[in-house]
PDB file of C-alpha atoms and ligand atoms in Angstrom:
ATOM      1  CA  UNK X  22       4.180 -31.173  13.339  1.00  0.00           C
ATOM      2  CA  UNK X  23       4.571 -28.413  10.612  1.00  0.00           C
ATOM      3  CA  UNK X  24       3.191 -29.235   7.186  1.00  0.00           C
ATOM      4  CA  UNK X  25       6.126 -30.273   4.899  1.00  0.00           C
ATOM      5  CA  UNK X  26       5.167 -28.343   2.017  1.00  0.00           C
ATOM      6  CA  UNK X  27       5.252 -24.769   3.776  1.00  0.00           C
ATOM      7  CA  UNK X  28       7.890 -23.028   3.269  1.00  0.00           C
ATOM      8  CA  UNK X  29       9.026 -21.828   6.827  1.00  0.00           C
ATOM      9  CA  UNK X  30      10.932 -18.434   5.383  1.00  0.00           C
ATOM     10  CA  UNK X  31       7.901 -17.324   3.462  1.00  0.00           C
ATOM     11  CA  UNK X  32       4.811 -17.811   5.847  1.00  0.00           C
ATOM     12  CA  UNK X  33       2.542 -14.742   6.541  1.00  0.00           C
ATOM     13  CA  UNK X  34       3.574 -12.402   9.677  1.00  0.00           C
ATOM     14  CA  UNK X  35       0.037 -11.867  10.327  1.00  0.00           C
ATOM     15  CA  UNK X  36      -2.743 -13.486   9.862  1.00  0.00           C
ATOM     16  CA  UNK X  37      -6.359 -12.549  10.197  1.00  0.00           C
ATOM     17  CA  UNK X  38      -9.029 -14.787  10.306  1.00  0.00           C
ATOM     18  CA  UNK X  39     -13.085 -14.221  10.274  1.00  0.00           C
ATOM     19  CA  UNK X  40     -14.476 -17.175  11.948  1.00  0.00           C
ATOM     20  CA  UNK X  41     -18.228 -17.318  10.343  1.00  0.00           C
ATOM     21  CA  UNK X  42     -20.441 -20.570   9.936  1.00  0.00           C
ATOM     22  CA  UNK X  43     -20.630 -21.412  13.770  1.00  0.00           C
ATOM     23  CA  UNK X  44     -24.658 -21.279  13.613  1.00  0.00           C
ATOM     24  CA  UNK X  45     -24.578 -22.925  10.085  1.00  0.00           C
ATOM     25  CA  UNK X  46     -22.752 -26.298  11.420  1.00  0.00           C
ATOM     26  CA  UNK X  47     -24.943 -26.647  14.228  1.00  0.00           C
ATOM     27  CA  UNK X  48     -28.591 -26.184  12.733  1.00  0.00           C
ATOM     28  CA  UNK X  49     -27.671 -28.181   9.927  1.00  0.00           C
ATOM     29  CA  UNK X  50     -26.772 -31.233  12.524  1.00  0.00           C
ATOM     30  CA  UNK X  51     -30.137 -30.698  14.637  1.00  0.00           C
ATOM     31  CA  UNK X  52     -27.864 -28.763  17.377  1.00  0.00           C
ATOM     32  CA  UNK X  53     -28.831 -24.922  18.784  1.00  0.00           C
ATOM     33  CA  UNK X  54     -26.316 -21.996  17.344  1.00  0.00           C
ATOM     34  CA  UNK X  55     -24.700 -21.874  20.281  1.00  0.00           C
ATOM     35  CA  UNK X  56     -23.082 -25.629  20.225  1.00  0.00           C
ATOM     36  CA  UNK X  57     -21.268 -24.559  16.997  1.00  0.00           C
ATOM     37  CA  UNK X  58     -19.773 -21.415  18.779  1.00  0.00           C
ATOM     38  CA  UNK X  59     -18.840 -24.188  21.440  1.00  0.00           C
ATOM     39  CA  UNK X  60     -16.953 -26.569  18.934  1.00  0.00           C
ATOM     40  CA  UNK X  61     -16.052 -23.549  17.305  1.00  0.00           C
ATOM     41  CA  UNK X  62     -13.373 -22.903  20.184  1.00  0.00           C
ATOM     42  CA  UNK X  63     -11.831 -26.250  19.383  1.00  0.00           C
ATOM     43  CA  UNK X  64     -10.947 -24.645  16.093  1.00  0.00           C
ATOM     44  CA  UNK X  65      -9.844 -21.853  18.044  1.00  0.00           C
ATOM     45  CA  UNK X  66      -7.249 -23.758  19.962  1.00  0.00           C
ATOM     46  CA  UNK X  67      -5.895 -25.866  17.004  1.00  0.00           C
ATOM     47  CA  UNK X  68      -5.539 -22.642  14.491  1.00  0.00           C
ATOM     48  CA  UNK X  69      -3.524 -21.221  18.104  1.00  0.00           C
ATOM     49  CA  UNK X  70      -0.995 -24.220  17.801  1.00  0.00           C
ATOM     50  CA  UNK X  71      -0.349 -24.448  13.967  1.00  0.00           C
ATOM     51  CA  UNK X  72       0.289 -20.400  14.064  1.00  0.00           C
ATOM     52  CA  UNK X  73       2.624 -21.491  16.958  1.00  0.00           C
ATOM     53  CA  UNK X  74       4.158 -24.585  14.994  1.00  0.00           C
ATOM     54  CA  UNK X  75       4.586 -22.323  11.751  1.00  0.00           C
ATOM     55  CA  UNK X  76       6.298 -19.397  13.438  1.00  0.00           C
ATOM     56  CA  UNK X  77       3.336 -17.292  12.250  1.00  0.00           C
ATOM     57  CA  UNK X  78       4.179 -13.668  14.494  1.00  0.00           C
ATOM     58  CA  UNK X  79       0.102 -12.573  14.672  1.00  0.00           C
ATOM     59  CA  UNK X  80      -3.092 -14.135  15.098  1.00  0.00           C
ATOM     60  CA  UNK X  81      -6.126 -11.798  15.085  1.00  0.00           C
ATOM     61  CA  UNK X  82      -9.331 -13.364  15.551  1.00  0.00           C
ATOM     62  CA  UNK X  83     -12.837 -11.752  14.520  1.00  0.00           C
ATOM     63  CA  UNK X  84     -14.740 -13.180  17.972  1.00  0.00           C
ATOM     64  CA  UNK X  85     -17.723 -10.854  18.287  1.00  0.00           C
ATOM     65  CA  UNK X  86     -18.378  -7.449  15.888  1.00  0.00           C
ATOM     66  CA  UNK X  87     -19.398  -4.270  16.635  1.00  0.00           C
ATOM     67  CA  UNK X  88     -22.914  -5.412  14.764  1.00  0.00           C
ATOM     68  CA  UNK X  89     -23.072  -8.979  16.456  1.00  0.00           C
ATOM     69  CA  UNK X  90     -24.492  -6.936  19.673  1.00  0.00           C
ATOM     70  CA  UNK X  91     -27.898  -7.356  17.807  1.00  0.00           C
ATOM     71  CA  UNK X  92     -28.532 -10.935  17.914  1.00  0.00           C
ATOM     72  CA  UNK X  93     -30.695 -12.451  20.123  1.00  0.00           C
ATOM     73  CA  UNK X  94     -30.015 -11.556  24.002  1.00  0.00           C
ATOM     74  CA  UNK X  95     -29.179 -15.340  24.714  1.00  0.00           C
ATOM     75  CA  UNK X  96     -27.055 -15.785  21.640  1.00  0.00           C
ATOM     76  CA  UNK X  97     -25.070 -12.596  22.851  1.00  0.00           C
ATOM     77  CA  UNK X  98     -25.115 -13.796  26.678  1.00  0.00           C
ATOM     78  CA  UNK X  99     -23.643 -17.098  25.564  1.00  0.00           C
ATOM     79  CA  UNK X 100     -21.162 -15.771  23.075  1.00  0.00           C
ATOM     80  CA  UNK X 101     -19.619 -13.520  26.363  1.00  0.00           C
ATOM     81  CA  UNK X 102     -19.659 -16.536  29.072  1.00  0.00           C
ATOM     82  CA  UNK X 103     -17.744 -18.649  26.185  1.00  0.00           C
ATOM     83  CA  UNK X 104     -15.426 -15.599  25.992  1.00  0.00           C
ATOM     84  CA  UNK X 105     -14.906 -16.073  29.675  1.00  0.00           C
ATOM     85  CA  UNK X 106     -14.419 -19.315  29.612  1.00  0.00           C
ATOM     86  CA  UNK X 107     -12.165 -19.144  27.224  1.00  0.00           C
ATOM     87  CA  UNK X 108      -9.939 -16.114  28.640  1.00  0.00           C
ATOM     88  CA  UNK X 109     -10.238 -18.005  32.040  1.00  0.00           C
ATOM     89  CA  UNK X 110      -9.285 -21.893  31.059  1.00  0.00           C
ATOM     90  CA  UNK X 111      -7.180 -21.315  27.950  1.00  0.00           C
ATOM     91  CA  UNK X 112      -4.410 -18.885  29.412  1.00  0.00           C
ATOM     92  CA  UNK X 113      -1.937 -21.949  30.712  1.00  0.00           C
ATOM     93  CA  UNK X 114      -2.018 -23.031  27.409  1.00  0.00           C
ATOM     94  CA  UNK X 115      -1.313 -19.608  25.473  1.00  0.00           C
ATOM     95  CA  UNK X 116       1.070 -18.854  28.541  1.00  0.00           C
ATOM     96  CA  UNK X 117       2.782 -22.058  27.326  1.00  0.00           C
ATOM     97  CA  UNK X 118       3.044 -21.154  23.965  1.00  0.00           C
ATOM     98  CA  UNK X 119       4.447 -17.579  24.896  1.00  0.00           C
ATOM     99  CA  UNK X 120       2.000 -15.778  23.456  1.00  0.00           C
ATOM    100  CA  UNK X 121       0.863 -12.123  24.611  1.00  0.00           C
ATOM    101  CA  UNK X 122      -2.887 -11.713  24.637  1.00  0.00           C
ATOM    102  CA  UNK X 123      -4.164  -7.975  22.968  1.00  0.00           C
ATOM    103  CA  UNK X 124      -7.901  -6.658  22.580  1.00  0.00           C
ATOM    104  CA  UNK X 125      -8.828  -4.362  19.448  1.00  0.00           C
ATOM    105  CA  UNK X 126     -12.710  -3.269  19.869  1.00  0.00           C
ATOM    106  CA  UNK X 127     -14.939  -1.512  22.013  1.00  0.00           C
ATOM    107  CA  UNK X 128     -14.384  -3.654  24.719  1.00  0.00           C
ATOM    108  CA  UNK X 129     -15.973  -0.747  27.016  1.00  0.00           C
ATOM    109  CA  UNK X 130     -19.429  -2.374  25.825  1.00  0.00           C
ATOM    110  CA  UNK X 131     -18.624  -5.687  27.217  1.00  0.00           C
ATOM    111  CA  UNK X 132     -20.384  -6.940  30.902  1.00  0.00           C
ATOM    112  CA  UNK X 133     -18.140  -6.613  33.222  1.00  0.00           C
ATOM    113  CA  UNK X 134     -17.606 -10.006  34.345  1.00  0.00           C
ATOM    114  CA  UNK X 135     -16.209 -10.443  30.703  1.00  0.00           C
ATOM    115  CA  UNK X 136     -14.442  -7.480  30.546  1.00  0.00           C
ATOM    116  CA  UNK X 137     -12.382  -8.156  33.401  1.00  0.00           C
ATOM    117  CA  UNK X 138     -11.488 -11.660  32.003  1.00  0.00           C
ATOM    118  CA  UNK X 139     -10.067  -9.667  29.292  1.00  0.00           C
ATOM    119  CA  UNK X 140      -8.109  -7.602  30.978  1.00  0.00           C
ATOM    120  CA  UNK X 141      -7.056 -10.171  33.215  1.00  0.00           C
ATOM    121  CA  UNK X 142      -5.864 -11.832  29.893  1.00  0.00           C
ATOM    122  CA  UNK X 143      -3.855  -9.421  28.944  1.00  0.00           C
ATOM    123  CA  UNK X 144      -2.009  -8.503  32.187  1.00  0.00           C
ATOM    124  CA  UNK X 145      -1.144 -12.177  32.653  1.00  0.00           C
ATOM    125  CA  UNK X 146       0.297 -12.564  28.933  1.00  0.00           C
ATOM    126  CA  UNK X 147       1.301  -8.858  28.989  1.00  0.00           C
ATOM    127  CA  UNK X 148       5.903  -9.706  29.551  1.00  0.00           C
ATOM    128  CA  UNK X 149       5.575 -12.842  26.883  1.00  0.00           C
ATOM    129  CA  UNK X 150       7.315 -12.133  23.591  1.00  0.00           C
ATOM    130  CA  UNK X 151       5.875 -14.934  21.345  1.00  0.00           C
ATOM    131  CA  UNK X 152       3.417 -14.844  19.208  1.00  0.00           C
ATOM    132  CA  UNK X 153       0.687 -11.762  19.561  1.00  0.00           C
ATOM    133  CA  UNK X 154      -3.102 -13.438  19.650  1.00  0.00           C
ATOM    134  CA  UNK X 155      -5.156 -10.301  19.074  1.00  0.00           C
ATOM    135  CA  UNK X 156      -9.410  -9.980  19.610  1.00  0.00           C
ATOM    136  CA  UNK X 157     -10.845  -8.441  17.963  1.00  0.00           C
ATOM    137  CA  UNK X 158     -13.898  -7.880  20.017  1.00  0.00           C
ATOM    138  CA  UNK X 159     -17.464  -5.900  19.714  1.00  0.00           C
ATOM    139  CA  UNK X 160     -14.823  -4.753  16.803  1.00  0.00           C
ATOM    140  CA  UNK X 161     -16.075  -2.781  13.745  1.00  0.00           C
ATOM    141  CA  UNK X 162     -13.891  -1.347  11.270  1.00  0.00           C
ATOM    142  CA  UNK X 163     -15.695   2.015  11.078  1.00  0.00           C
ATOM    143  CA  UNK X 164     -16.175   2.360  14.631  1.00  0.00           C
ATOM    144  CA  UNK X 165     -12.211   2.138  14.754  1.00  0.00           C
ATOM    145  CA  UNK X 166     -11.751   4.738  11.791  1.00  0.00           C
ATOM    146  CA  UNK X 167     -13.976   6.886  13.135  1.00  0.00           C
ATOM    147  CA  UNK X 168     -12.538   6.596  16.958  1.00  0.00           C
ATOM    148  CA  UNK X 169      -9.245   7.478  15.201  1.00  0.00           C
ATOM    149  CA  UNK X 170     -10.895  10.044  13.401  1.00  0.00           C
ATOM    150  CA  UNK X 171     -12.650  11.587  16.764  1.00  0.00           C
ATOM    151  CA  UNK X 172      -8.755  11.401  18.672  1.00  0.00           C
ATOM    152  CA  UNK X 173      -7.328  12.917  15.888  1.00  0.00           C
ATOM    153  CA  UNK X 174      -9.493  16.094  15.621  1.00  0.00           C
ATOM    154  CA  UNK X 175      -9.124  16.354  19.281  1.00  0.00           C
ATOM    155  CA  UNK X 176      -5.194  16.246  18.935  1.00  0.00           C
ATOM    156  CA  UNK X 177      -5.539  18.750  15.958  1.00  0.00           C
ATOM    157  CA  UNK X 178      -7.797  21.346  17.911  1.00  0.00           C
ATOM    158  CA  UNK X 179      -5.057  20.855  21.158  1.00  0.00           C
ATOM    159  CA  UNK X 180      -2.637  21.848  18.196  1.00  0.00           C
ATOM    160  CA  UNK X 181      -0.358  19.010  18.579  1.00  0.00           C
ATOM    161  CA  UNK X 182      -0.799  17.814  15.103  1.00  0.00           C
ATOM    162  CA  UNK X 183      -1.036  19.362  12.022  1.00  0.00           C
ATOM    163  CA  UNK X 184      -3.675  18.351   9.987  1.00  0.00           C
ATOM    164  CA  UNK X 185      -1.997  19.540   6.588  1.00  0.00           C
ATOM    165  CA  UNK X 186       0.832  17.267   7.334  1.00  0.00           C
ATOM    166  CA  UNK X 187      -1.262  14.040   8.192  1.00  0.00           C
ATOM    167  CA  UNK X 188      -0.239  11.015   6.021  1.00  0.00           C
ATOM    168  CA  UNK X 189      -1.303   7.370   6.042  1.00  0.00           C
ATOM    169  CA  UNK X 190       1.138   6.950   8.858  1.00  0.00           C
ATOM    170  CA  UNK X 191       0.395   9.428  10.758  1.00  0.00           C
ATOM    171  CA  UNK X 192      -3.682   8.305  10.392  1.00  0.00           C
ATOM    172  CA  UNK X 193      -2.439   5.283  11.317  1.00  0.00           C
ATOM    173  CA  UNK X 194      -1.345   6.027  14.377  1.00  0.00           C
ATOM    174  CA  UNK X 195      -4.443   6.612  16.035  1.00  0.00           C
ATOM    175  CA  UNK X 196      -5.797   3.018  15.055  1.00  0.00           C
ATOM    176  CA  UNK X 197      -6.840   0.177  18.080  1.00  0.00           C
ATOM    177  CA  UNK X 198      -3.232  -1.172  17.596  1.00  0.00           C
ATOM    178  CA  UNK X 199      -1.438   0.980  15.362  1.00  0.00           C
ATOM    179  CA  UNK X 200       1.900  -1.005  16.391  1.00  0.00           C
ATOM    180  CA  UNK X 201       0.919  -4.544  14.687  1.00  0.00           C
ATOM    181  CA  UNK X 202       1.714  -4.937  10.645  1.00  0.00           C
ATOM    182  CA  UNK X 203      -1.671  -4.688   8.034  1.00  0.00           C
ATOM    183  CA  UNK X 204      -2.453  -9.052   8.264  1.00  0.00           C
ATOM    184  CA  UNK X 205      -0.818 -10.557   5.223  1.00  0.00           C
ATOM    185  CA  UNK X 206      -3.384 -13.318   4.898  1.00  0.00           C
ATOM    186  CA  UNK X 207      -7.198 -12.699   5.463  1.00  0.00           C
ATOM    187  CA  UNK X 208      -9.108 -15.839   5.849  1.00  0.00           C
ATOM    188  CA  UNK X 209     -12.521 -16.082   5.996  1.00  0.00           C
ATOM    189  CA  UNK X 210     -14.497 -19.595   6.582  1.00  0.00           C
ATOM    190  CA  UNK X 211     -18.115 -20.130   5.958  1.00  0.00           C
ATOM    191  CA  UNK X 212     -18.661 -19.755   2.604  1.00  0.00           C
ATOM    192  CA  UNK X 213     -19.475 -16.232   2.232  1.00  0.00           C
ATOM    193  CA  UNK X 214     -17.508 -14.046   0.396  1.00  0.00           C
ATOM    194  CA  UNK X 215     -17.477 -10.167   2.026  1.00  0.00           C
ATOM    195  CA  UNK X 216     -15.222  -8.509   4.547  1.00  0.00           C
ATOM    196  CA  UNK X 217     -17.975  -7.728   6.870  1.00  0.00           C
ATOM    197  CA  UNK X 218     -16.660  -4.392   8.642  1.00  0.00           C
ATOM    198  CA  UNK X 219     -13.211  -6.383   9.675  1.00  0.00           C
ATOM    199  CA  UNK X 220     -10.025  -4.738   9.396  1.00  0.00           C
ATOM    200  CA  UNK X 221     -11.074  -1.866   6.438  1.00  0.00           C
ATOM    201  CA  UNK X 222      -7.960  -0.003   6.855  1.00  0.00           C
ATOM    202  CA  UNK X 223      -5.765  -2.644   7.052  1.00  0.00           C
ATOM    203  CA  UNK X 224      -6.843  -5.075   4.742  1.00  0.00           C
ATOM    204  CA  UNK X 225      -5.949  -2.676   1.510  1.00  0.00           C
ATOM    205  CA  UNK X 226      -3.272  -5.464   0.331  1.00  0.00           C
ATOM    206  CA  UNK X 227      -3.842  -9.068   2.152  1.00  0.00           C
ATOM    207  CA  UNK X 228      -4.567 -11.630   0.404  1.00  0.00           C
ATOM    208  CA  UNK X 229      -7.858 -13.406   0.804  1.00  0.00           C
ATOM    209  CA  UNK X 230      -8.258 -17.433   1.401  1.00  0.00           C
ATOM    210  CA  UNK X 231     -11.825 -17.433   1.313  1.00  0.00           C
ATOM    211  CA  UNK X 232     -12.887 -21.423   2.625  1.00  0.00           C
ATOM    212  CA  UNK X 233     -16.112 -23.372   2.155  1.00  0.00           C
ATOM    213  CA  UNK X 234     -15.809 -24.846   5.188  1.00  0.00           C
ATOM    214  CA  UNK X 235     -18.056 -23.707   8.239  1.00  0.00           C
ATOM    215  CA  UNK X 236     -15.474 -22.257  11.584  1.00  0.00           C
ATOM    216  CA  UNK X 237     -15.949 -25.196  13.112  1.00  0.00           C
ATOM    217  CA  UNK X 238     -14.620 -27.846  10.852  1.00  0.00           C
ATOM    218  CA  UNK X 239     -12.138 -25.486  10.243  1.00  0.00           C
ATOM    219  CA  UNK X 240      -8.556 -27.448  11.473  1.00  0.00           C
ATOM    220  CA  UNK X 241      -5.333 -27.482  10.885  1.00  0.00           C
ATOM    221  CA  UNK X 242      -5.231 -29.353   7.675  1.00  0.00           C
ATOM    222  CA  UNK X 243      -7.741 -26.283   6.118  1.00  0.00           C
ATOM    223  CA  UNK X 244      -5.090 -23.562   7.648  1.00  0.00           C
ATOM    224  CA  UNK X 245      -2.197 -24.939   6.448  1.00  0.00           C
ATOM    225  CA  UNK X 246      -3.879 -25.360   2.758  1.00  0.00           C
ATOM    226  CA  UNK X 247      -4.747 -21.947   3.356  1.00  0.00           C
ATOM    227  CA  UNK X 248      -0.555 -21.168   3.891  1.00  0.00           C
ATOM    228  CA  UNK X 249      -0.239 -22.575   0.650  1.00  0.00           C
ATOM    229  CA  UNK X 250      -2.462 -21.084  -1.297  1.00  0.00           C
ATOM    230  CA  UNK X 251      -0.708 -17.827   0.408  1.00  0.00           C
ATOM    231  CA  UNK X 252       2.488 -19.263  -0.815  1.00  0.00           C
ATOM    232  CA  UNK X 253       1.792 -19.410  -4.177  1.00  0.00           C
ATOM    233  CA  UNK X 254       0.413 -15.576  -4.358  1.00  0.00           C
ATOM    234  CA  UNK X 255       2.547 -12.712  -6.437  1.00  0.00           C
ATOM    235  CA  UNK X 256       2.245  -9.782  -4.035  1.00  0.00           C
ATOM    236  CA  UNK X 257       2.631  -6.915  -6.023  1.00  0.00           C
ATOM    237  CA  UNK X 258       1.258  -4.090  -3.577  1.00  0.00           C
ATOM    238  CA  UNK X 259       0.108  -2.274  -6.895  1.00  0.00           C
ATOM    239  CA  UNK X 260       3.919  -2.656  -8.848  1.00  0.00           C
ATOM    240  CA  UNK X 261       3.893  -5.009 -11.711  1.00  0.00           C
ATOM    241  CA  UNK X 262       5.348  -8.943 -11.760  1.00  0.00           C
ATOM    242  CA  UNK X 263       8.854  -7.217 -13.649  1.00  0.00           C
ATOM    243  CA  UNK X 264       9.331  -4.811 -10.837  1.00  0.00           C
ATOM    244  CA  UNK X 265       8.574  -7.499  -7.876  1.00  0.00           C
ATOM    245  CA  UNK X 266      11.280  -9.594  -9.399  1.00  0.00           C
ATOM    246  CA  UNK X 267      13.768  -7.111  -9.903  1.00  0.00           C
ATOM    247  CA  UNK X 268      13.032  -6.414  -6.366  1.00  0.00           C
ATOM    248  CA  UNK X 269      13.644  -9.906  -5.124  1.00  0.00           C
ATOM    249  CA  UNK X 270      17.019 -10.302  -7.112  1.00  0.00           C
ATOM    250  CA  UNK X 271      18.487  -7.181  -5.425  1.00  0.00           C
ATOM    251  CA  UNK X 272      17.438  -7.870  -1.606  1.00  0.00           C
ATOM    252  CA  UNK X 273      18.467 -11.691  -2.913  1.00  0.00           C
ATOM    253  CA  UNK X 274      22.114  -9.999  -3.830  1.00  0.00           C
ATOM    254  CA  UNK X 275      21.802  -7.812  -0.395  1.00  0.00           C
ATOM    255  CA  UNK X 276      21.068 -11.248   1.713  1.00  0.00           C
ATOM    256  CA  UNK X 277      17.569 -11.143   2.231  1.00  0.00           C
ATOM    257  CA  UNK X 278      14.382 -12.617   1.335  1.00  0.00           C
ATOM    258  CA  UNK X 279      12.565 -10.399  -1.545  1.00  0.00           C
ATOM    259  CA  UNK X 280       9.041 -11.800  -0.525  1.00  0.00           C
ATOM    260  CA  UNK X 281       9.212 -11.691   3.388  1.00  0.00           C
ATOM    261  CA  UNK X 282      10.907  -7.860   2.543  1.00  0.00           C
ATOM    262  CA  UNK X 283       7.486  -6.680   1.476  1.00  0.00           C
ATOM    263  CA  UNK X 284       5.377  -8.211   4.139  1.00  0.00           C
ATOM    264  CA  UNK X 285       3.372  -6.216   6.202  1.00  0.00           C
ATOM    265  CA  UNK X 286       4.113  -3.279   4.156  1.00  0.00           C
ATOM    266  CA  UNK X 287       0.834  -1.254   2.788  1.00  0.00           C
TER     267      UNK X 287
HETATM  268  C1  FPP C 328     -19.762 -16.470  13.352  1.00  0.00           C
HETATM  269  O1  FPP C 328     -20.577 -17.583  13.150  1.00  0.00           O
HETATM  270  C2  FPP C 328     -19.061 -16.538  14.616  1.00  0.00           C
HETATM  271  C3  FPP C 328     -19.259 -15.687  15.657  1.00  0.00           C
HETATM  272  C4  FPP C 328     -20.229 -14.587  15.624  1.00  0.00           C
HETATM  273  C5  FPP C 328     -18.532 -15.836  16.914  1.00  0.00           C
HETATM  274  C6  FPP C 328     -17.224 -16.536  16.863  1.00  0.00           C
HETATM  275  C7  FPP C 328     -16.998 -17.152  18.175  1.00  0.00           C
HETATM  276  C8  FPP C 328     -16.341 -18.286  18.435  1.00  0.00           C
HETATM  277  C9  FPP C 328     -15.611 -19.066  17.454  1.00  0.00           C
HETATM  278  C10 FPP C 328     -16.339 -18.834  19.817  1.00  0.00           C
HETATM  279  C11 FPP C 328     -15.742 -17.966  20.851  1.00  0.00           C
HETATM  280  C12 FPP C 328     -14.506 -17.308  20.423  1.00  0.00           C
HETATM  281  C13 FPP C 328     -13.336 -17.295  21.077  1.00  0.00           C
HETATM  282  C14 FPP C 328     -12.200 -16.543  20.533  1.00  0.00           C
HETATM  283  C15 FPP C 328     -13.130 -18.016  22.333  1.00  0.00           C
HETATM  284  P1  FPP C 328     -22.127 -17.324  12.895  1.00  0.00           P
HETATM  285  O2  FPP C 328     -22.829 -17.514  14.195  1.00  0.00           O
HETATM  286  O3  FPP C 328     -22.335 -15.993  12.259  1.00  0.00           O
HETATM  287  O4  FPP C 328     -22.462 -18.468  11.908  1.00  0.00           O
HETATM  288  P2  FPP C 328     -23.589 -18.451  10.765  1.00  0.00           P
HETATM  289  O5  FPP C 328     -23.137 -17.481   9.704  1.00  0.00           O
HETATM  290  O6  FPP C 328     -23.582 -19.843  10.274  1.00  0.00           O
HETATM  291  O7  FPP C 328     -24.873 -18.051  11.419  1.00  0.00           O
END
């Protein structure tokens, strides 16, 4: 059931989420790390169904960065089996829902066994046309600008592009998944308060929901308080509150909704 408050015409296209306090929950009720990233799936799967029930378009999920590869071998071993698991037992349900899995990342670092989960993933959800449920996996925001950057010089020095002619577009272009809008909403759980190498370049103008509460006690009551709190932002994508409004009264004369106009824009 969809909460009553949201406002269905107004809730965020995309939504990005970095899941952090897994280890947190656990050690602080006597458990190893690795139980929270267990019950942190559960989270996982009910975040899935309210971006289903809210008509919410894009769901990326921060599951393992770039910089994660450091932890301990069996915390990393763990994290990819759960992956697995995950890609292997979940898909009826995300196939039920319509949803088309995607991968941003390095996902050429992954084992194998996992890496083929993924893939198998994707080419199962590949023809759905519901909602897009992107990982972002052994994911760093520099690595991707400067993977863009590397393709780009490359096209520049095959002279297919000029580089005096780039423009945020055209940079943009060379991204993991330059076809998905910048996330409206960022939300990030656990109680800390940084970015942590998600997203940089597409971040510049979502609004943050930054939560107390650790991944796994993360439900659907939290995500839908975190709709409303989206709800009751000004976007102003650097114009001031006048100009927004003028804005909204002429696509309100034109037939459309002023707010949902400027979504996904950066
Ligand atoms: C951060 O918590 C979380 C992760 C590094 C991994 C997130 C993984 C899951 C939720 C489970 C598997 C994911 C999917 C999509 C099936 P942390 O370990 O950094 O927590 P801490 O800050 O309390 O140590």
């Amino acid at each position: 059931m969809a909460h009553s408050e949201i406002q269905p015409d107004c809730v965020p296209r995309h939504v990005a989420i970095i899941m952090d306090g897994n280890g947190r929950w656990a050690v602080s009720r006597g458990l190893e790390r690795n139980a929270g990233h267990r019950e942190g799936i559960e989270s996982v799967r009910e975040i899935i169904r309210a971006c289903r029930d809210h008509g919410i378009e894009i769901l990326t999920l921060y599951a393992f960065s770039i910089e994660n590869w450091n932890r301990p071998r069996g915390e990393v071993s763990e994290l990819m089996r759960l992956l697995e698991e995950y890609l292997e037992t979940e898909i009826d349900e995300v196939m039920e829902h319509g949803a088309r899995v995607r991968v941003i990342g390095r996902v050429d670092r992954l084992p194998p066994s996992t890496r083929r989960a993924v893939e198998r993933a994707i080419a199962r959800t590949s023809e759905n046309t519901g909602m897009q449920l992107v990982f972002a996996l052994s994911y760093g925001g520099r690595t991707e600008i400067v993977d863009a950057v590397r393709r780009l010089c490359r096209d520049a020095e095959q002279g297919k592009i000029d580089p005096e002619g780039l423009d945020e577009k055209g940079f943009e272009a060379y991204l993991y998944a330059p076809d998905l809008p910048d996330p409206d909403l960022l939300i990030r759980t656990g109680a800390e308060q940084r970015v942590s190498n998600f997203l940089l370049w597409q971040l510049a103008y979502s609004e943050l929901h930054l939560s107390e509460r650790m991944w796994p006690e993360f439900r659907r009551p939290e995500f839908e308080a975190a709709i409303l709190d989206y709800q009751r932002r000004e976007r102003r994508f650097g114009l001031t509150s006048e100009q927004i409004r003028e804005d909204e009264d002429a696509s309100e004369g034109a037939g459309t909704d002023g707010i949902s106009s400027r979504r996904g824009q950066s």
